[in-house]
GROMACS .gro file of C-alpha atoms in nm:
model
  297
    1UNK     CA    1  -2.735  -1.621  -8.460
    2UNK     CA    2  -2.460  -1.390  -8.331
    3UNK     CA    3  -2.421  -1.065  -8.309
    4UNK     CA    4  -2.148  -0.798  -8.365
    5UNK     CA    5  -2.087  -0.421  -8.456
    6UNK     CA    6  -1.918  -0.462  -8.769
    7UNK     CA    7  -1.879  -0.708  -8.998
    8UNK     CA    8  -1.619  -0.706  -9.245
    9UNK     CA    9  -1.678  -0.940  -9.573
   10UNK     CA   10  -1.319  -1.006  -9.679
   11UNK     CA   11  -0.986  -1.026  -9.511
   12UNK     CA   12  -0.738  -0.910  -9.780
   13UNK     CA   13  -0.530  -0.541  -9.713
   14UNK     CA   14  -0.871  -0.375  -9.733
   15UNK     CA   15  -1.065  -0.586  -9.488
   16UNK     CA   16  -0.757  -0.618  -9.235
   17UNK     CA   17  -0.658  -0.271  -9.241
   18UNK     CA   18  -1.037  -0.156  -9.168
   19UNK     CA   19  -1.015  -0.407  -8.896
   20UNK     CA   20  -0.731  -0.285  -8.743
   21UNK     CA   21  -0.856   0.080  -8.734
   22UNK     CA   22  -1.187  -0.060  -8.590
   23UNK     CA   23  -1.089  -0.315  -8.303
   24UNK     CA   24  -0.868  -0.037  -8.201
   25UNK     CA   25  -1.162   0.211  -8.162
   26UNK     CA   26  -1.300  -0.071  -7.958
   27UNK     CA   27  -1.584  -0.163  -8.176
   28UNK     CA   28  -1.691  -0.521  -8.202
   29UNK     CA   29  -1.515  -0.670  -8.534
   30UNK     CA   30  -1.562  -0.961  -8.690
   31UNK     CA   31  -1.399  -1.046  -9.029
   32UNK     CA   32  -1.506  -1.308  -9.253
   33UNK     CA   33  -1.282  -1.457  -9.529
   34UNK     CA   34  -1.037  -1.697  -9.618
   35UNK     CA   35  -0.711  -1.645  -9.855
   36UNK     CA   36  -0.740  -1.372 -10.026
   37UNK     CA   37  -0.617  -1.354 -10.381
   38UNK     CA   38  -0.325  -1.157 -10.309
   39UNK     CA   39  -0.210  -1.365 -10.036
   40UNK     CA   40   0.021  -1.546 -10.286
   41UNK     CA   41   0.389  -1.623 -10.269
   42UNK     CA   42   0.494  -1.369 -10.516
   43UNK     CA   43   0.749  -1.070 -10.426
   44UNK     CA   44   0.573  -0.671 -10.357
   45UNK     CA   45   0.818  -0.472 -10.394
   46UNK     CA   46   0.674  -0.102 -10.398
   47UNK     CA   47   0.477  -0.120 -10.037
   48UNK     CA   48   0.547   0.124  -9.843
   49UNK     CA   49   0.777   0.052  -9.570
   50UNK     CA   50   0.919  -0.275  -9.651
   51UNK     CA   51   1.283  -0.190  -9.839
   52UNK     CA   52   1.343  -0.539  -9.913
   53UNK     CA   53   1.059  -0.706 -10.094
   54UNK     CA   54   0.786  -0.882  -9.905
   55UNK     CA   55   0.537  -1.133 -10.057
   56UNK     CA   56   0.158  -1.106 -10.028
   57UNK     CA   57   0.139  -1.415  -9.834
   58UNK     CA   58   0.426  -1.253  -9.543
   59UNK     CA   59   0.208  -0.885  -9.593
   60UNK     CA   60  -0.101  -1.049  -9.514
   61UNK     CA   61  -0.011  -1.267  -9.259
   62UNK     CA   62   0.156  -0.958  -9.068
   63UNK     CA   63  -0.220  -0.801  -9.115
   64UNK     CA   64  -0.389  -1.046  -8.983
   65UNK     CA   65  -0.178  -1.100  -8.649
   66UNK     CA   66  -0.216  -0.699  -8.632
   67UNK     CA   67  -0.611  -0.720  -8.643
   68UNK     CA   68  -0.665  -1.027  -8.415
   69UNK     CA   69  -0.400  -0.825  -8.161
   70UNK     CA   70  -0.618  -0.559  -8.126
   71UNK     CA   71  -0.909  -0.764  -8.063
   72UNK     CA   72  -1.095  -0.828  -8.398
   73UNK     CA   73  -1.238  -1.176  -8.492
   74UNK     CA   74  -1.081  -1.347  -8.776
   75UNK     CA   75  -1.297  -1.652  -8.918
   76UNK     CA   76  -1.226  -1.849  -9.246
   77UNK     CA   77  -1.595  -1.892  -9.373
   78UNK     CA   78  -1.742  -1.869  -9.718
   79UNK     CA   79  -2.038  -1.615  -9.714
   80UNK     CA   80  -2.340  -1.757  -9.877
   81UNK     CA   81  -2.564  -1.444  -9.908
   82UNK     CA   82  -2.605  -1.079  -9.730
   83UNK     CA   83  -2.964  -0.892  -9.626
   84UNK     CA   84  -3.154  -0.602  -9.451
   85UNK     CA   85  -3.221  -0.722  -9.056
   86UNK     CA   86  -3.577  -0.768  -9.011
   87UNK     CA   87  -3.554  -0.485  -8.747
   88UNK     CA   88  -3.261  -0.298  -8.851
   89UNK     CA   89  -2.876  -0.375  -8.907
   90UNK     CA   90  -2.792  -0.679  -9.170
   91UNK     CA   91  -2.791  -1.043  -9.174
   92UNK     CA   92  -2.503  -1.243  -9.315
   93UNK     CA   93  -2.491  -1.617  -9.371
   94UNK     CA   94  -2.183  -1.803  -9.438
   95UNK     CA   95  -2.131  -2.173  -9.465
   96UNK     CA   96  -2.102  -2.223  -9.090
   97UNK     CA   97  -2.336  -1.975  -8.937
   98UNK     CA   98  -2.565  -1.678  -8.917
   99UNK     CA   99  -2.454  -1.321  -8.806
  100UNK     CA  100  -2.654  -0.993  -8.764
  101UNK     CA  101  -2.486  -0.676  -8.751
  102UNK     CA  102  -2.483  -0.331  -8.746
  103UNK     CA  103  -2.282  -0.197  -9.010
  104UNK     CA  104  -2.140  -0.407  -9.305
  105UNK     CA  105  -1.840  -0.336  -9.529
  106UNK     CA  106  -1.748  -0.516  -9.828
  107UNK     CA  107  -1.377  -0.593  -9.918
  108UNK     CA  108  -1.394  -0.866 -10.136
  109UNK     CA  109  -1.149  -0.765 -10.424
  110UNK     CA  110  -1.273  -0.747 -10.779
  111UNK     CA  111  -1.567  -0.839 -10.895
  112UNK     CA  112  -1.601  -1.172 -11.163
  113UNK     CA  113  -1.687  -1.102 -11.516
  114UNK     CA  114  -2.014  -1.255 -11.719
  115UNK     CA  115  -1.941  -1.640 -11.834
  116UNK     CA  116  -1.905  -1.717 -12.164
  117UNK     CA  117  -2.226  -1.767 -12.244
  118UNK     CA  118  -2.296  -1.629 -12.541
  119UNK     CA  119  -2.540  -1.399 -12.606
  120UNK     CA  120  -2.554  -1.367 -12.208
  121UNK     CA  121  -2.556  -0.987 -12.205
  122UNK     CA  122  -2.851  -0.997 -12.437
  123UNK     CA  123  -3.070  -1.178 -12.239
  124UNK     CA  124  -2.973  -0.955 -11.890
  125UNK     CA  125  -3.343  -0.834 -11.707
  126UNK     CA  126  -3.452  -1.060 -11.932
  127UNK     CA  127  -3.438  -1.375 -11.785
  128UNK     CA  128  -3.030  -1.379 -11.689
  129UNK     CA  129  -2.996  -1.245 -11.345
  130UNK     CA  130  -2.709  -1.216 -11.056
  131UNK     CA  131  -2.930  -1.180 -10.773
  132UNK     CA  132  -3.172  -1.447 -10.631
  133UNK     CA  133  -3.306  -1.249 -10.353
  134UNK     CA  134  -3.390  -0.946 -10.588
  135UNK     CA  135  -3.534  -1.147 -10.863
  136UNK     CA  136  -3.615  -1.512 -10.759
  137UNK     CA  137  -4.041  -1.380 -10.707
  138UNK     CA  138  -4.068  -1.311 -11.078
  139UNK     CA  139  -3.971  -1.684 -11.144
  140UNK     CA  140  -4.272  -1.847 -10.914
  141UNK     CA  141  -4.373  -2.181 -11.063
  142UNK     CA  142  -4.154  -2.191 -11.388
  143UNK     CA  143  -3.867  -2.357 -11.492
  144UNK     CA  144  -3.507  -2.198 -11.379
  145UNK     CA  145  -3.094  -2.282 -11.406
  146UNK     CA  146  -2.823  -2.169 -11.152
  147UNK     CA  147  -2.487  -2.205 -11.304
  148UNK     CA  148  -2.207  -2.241 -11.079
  149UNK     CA  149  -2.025  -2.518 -10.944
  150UNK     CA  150  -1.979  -2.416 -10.598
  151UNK     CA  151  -2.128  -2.414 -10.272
  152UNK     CA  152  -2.294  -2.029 -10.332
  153UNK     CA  153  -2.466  -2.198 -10.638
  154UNK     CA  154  -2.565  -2.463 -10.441
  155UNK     CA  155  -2.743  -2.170 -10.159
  156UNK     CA  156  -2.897  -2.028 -10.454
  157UNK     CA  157  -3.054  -2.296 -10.617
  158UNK     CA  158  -3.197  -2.384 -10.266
  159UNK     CA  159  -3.295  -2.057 -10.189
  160UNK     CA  160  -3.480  -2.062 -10.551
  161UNK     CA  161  -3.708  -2.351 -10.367
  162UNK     CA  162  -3.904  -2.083 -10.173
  163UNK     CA  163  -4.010  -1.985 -10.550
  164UNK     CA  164  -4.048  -2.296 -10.780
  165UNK     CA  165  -3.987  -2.656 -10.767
  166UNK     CA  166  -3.814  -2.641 -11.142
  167UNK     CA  167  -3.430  -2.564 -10.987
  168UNK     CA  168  -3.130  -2.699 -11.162
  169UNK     CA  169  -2.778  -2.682 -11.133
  170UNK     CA  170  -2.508  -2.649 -11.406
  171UNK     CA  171  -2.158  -2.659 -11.370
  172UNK     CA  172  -2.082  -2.501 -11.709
  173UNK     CA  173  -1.840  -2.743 -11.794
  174UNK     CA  174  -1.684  -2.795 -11.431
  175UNK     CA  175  -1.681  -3.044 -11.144
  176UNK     CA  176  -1.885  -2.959 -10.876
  177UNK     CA  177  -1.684  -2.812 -10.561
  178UNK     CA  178  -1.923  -2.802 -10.309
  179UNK     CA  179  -1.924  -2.993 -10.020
  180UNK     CA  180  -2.119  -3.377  -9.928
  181UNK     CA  181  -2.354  -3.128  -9.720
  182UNK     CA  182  -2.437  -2.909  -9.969
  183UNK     CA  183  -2.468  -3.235 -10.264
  184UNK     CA  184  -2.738  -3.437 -10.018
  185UNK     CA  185  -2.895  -3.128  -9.996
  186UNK     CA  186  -2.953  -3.054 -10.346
  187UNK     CA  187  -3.016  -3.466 -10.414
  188UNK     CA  188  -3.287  -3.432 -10.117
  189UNK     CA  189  -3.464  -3.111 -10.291
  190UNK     CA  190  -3.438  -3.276 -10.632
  191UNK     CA  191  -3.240  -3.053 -10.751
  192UNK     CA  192  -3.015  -3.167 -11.091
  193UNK     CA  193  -2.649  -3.111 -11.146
  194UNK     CA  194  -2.568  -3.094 -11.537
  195UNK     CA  195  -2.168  -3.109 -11.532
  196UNK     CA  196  -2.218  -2.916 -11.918
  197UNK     CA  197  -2.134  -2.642 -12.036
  198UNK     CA  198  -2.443  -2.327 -12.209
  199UNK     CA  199  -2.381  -2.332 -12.552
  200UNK     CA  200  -2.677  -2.088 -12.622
  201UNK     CA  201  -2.971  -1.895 -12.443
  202UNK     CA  202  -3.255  -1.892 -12.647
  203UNK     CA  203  -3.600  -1.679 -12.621
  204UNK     CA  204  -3.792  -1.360 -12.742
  205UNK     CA  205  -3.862  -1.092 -12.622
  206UNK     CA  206  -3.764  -1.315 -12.282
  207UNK     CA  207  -3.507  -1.628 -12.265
  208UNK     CA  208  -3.760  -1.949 -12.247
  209UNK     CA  209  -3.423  -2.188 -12.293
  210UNK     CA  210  -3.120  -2.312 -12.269
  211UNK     CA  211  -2.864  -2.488 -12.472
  212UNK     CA  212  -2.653  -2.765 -12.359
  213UNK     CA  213  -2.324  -2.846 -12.502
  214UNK     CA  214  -2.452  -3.204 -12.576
  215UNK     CA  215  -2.736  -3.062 -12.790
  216UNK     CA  216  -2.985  -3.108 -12.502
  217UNK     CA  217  -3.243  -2.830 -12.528
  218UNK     CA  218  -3.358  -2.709 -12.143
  219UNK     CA  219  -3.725  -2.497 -12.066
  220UNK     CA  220  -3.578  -2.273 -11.830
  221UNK     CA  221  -3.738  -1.897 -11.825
  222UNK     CA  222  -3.406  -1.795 -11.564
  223UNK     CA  223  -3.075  -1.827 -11.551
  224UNK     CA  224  -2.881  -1.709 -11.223
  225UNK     CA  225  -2.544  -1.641 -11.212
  226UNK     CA  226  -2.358  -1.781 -10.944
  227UNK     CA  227  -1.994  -1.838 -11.022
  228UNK     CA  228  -1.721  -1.948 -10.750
  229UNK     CA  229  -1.793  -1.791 -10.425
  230UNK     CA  230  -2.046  -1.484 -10.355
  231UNK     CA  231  -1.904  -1.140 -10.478
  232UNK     CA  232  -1.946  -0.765 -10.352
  233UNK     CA  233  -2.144  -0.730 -10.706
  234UNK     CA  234  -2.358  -1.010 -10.575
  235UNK     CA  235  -2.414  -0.838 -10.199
  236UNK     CA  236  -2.469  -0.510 -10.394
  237UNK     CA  237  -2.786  -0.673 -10.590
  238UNK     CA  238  -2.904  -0.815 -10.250
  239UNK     CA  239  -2.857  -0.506 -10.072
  240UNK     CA  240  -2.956  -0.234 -10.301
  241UNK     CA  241  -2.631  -0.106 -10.341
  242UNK     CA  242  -2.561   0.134 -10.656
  243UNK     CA  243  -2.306   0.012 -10.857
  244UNK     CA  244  -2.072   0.158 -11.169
  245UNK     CA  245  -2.074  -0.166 -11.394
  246UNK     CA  246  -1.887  -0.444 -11.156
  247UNK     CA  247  -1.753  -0.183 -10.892
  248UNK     CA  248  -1.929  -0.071 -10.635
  249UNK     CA  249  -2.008   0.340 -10.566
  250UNK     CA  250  -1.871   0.513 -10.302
  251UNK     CA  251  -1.796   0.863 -10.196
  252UNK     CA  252  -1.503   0.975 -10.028
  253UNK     CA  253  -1.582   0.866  -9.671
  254UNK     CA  254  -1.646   0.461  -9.853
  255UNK     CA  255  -1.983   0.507  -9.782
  256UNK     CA  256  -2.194   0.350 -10.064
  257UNK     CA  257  -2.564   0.488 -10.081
  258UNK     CA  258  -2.710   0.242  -9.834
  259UNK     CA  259  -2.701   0.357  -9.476
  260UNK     CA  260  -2.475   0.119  -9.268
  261UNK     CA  261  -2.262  -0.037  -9.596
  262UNK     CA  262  -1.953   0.101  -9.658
  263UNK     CA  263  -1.740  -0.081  -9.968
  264UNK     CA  264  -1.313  -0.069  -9.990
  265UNK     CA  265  -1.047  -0.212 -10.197
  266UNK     CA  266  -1.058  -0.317 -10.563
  267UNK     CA  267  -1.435  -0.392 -10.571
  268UNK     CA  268  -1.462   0.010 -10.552
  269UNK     CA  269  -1.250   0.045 -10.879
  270UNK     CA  270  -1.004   0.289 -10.922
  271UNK     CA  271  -0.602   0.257 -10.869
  272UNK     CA  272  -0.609  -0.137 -10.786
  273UNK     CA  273  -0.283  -0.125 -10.571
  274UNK     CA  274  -0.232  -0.313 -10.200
  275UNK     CA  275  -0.175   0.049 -10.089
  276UNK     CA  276  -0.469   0.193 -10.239
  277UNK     CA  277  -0.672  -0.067 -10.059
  278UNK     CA  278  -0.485  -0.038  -9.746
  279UNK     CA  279  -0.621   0.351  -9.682
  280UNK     CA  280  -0.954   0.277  -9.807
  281UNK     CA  281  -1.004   0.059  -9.545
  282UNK     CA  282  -0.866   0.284  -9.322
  283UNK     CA  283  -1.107   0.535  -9.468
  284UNK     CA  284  -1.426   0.302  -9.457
  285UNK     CA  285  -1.327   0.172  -9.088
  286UNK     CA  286  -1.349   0.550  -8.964
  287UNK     CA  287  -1.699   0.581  -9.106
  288UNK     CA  288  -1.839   0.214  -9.042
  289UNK     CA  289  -1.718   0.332  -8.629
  290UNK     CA  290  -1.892   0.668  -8.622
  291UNK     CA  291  -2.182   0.499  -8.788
  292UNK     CA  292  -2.200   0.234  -8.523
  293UNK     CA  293  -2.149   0.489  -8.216
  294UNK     CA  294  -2.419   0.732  -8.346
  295UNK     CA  295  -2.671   0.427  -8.311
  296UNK     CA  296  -2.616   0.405  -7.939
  297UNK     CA  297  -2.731   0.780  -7.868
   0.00000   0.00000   0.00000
């Protein structure tokens, strides 16, 4: 496992700019992300500074030369899942590795929306859940569904193991995306893959099923969400992290209300603007530094 100061979960204009700021304070960075959505080859054309248009690709690429000149660590790796150090600080696993540090901030962008499931919303606390870590214990021994396609829904259905044996997988409709590793894995654990889509969740007061497009009736008493890749919403649920429906509380200094995480960018809500983003990062980075230095006294 290795260790830094602060790790940064994103590396879009949030997540670079609180790198820069950081690295340049001389605190141990490390960012973790690939492309970010707005790294695409369209034109920006109201950033400050640039009187010719720029596109996101050029703006981020400039960011990311900026951060790793001052010193921070740039790393293309998908995180899998985010949670409280055993004695202090955070843990953060990605597809590649562990890391522990001591302050966390979350730059991920927006936040996904529910899948069309429907009657999903119905059946939220009541069997449908986002968060493994926070609810996988109430599903010991019975029967349970992750639906995603990717690798995170791959982690979570393996993570589920440590509670029941009953784990499937389904795609809603999708190929699977994750990796060979991750597909022996889940073949190994006996874990199912059903490439259909949920037609309907059924249950009351509590789901107790699931219905596949095909007809096929599933037991399954949970249903975890786990779309794409792992979302600040989904390190929220881990971490305790209060949240105004998908965006993520903070107050003016981007501290959210857990001691140590500090949350920028779109997945805070707001004016969603590269510029916007920019100074929260700025903003967060400041906090996430004096938070780090007040640990060493």
């Amino acid at each position: 496992m290795e260790n830094t100061q602060c790790l940064i979960i994103g590396a879009g204009p949030a997540g670079l700019s609180a790198g820069i700021y950081l690295a340049r304070a001389g605190i141990r960075t490390l960012l973790i992300g690939c492309d970010p959505k707005v790294a695409g080859d369209y034109e920006i054309a109201n950033y400050f500074g640039f009187e010719e248009s720029i596109s996101g690709r050029d703006l981020v690429d400039k960011g990311r030369r900026q951060a790793i000149g001052f010193g921070a660590d740039l790393r293309c790796e998908r995180v899998l899942g985010v949670h409280h150090g055993d004695f202090g600080g955070f843990k953060v696993k990605t597809d590649n590795n562990e890391y522990q540090a001591d302050a966390l901030i979350l730059a991920t962008g927006v936040s996904r929306s529910r899948p069309p499931i429907p009657g999903i919303a119905d059946y939220e606390g009541k069997g449908v859940s986002y968060c493994v870590s926070c609810d996988g214990y109430f599903y010991k021994g019975r029967p349970v569904v992750v639906a995603g396609e990717g690798v995170f829904a791959a982690n979570q259905a393996l993570e589920l193991l440590n509670y029941t044996k009953d784990v499937r997988v389904c795609t809603l409709g999708k190929k699977p995306t994750m990796d060979e590793e991750f597909l022996k894995r889940l073949q190994d654990a006996g874990i199912e893959i059903i490439e259909q889509g949920i037609t309907a969740i059924g249950g009351s007061p509590a789901m107790d099923s699931l219905t596949l497009a095909d007809g096929t009736v599933l037991k399954a008493d949970g249903l975890f969400i786990a779309l794409g890749e792992a979302s600040s919403t989904d390190f929220a649920y881990t971490l305790g992290v209060t949240r105004v429906g998908n965006f993520i509380e903070v107050d003016r200094e981007m501290k959210t209300n857990i001691p140590g995480v500090f949350a920028a960018g779109d997945c805070t809500g707001g004016f969603l603007q590269i510029a916007v983003a920019v100074g929260e990062g700025a903003t967060a980075a400041k906090a996430a530094s004096s938070w780090v230095k007040s640990l060493k006294k």
